[in-house]
Short mmCIF file of C-alpha atoms in Angstrom, two decimals:
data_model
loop_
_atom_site.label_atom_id
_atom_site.label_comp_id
_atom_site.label_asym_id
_atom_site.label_seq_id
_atom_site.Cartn_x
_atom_site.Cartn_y
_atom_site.Cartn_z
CA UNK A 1 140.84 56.88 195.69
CA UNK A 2 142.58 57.03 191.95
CA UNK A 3 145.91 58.78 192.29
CA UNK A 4 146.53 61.98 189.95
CA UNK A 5 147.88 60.83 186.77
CA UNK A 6 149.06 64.07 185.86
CA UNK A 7 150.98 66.64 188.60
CA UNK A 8 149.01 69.44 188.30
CA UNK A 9 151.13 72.63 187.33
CA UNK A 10 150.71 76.44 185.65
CA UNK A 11 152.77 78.53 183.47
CA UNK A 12 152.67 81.77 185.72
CA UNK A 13 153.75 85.13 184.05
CA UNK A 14 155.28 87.55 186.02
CA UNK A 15 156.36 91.01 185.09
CA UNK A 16 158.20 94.04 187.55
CA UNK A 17 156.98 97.52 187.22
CA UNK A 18 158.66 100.87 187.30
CA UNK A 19 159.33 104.07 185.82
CA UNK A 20 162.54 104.46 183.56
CA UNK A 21 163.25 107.78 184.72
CA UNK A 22 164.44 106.89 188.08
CA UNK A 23 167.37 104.45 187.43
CA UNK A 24 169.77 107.19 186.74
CA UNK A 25 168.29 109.71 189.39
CA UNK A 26 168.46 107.25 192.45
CA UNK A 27 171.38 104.76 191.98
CA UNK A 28 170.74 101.06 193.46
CA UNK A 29 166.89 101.73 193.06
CA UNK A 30 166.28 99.35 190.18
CA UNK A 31 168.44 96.29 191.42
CA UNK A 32 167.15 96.87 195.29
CA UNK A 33 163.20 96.58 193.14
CA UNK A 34 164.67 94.01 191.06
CA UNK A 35 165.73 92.13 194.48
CA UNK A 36 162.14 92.21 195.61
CA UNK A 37 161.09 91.14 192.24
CA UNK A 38 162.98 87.80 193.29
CA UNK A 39 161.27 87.48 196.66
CA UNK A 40 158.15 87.87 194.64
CA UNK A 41 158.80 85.29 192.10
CA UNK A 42 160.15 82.27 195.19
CA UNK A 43 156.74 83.29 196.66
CA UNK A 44 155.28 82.21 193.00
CA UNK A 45 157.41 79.28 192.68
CA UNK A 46 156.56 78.32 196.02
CA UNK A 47 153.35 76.89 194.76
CA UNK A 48 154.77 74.07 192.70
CA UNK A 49 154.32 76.51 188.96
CA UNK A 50 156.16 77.19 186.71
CA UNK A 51 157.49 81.11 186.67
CA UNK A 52 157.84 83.10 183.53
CA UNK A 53 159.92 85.97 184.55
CA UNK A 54 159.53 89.20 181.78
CA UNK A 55 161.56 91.35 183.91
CA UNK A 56 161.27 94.86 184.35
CA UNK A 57 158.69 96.65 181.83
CA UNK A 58 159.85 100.77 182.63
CA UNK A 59 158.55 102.25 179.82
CA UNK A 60 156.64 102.14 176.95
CA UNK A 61 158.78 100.75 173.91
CA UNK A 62 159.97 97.68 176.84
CA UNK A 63 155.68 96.83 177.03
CA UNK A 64 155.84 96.37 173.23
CA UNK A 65 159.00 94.16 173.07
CA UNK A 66 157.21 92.09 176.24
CA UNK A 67 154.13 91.27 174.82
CA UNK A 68 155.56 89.55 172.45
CA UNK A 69 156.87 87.42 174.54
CA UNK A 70 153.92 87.06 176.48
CA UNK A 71 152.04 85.89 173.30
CA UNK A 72 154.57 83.41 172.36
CA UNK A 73 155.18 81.99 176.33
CA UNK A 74 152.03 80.40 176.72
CA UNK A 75 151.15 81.57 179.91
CA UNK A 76 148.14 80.62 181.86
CA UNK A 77 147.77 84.07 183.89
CA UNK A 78 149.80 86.95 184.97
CA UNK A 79 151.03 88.72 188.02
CA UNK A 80 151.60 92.60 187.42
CA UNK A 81 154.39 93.14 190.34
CA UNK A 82 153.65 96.71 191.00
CA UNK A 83 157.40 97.60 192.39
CA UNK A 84 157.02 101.18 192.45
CA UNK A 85 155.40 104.19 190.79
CA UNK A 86 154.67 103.63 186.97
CA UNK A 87 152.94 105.08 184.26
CA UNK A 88 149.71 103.22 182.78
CA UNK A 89 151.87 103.47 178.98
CA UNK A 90 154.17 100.57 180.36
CA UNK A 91 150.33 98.44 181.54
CA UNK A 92 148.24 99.87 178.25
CA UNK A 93 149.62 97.31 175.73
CA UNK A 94 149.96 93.94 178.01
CA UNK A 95 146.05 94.66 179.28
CA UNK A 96 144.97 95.55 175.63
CA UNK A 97 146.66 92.39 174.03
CA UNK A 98 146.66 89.62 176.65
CA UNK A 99 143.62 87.96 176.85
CA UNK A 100 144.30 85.87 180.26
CA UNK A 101 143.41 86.58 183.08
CA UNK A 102 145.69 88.87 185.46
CA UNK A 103 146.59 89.57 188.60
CA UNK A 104 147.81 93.11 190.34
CA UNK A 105 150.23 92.50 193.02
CA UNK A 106 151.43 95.19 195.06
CA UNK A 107 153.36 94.39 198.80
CA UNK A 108 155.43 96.81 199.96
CA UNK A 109 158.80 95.47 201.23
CA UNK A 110 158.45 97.49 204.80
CA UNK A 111 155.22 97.73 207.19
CA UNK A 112 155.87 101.33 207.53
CA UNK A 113 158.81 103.62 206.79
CA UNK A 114 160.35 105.32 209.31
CA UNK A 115 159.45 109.04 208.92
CA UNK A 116 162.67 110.36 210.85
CA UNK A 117 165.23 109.06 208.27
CA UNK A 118 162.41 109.28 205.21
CA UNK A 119 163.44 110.14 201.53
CA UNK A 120 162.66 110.41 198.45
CA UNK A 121 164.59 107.02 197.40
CA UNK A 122 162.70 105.03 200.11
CA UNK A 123 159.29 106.28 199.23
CA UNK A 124 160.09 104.83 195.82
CA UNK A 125 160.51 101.43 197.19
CA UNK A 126 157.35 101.72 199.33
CA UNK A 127 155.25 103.15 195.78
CA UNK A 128 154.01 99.55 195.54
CA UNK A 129 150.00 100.78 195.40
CA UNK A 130 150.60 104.22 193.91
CA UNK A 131 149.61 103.18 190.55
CA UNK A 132 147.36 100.36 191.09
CA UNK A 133 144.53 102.83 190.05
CA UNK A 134 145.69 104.55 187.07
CA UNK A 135 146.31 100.69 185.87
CA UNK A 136 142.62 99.61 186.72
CA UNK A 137 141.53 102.83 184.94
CA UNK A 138 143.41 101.56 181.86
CA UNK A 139 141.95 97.93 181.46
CA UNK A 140 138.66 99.60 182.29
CA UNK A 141 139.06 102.03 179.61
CA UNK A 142 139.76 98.95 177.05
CA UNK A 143 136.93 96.78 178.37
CA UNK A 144 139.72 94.41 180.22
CA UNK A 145 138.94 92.78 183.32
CA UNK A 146 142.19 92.74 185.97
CA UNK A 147 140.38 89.70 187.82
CA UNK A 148 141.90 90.28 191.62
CA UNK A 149 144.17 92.78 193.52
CA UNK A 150 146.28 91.31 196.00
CA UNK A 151 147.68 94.44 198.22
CA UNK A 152 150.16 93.44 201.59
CA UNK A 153 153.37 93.38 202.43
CA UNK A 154 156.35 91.58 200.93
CA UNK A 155 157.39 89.58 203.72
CA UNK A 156 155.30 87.86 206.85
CA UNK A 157 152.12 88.31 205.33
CA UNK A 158 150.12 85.11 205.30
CA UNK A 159 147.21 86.98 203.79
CA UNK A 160 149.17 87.88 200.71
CA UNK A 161 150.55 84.70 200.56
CA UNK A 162 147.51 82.47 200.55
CA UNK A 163 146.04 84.54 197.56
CA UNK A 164 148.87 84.11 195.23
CA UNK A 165 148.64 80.58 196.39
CA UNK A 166 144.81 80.86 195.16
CA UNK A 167 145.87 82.14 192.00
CA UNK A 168 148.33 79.61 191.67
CA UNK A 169 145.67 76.83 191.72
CA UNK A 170 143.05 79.01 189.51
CA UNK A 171 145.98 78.96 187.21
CA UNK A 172 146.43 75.22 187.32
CA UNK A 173 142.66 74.57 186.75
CA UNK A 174 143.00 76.53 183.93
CA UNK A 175 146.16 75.38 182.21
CA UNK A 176 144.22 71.51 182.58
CA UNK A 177 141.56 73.24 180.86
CA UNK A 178 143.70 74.12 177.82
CA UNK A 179 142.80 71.75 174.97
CA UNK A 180 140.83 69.58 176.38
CA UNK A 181 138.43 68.16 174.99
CA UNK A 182 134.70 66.83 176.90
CA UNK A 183 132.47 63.87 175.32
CA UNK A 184 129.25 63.09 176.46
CA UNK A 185 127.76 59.48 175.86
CA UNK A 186 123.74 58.84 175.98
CA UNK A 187 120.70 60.97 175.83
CA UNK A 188 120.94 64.96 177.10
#
């Protein structure tokens, strides 16, 4: 067997979502998401690629100033880390612009809330799926293509794990892909 000259390896894109509004009306909210944004990202990582972390994109103005980025990062796909409730203005310009394929992600941190001690504050951190359709609706709407949506939970959720892991490797296929070039010697 020939050996792998090359380790194989991705740029991976990820990118938190959320809606700006909250941060001042529930305090902690964005750096408990952001936390789970981090679990996210080792899960990534975890698959021997390399992460390109964009943050949180809350708002509209914060997509615009991230897809430049994007453009710039050479990324081979993306992960749209659906971290709570957000409006398809902070989704419109990334799915419009980026021409690569992407990836919905949304795992909610618990199995189930506890409806006892339930609020307002924890429902936020358990929105992971809330707007995964108003985002499909959007890519539809431009004729974009969001190629898979992974839906679980954050944590013990081998399901969820193995297809980021196959998105990890699609990713790797295609980042060998990039600029290669294919000859073909004798008669067709």
């Amino acid at each position: 067997m020939i050996g792998r000259i090359k380790k194989r390896t991705a740029r991976i894109g990820v990118f938190g979502v959320g809606h700006g509004v909250y941060w001042d009306q529930f305090e902690g909210l964005l750096d408990t998401l952001m936390g789970f944004h981090e679990v996210f990202k080792k899960k990534v990582a975890e698959n021997q690629v390399e992460v390109i972390d964009f943050g949180m994109v809350d708002g509209s103005e914060r997509s615009y100033e991230v897809l430049e980025e994007m453009k710039g990062s050479r990324i081979d796909i993306l992960f749209v880390n659906m971290l709570t409730y957000a409006t398809s203005s902070v989704f419109a310009p990334i799915v419009r612009n980026m021409n690569i394929p992407m990836v919905m992600v949304a795992l909610q941190p618990r199995d189930r809330m506890d409806y006892n001690t339930a609020n307002t504050r924890q429902q936020l951190e358990n929105d992971n799926v809330c707007s995964v359709a108003e985002f499909a609706g959007v890519a539809i709407r431009f004729g974009k293509k969001v190629n898979d949506i992974i839906i679980g939970t954050l944590y013990n959720d081998p399901e969820a794990d193995m297809e980021i892991a196959r998105w990890c490797n699609i990713a790797k296929v295609l980042h060998d892909l990039k600029g290669v070039r294919f000859g073909l010697m004798g008669h067709v």
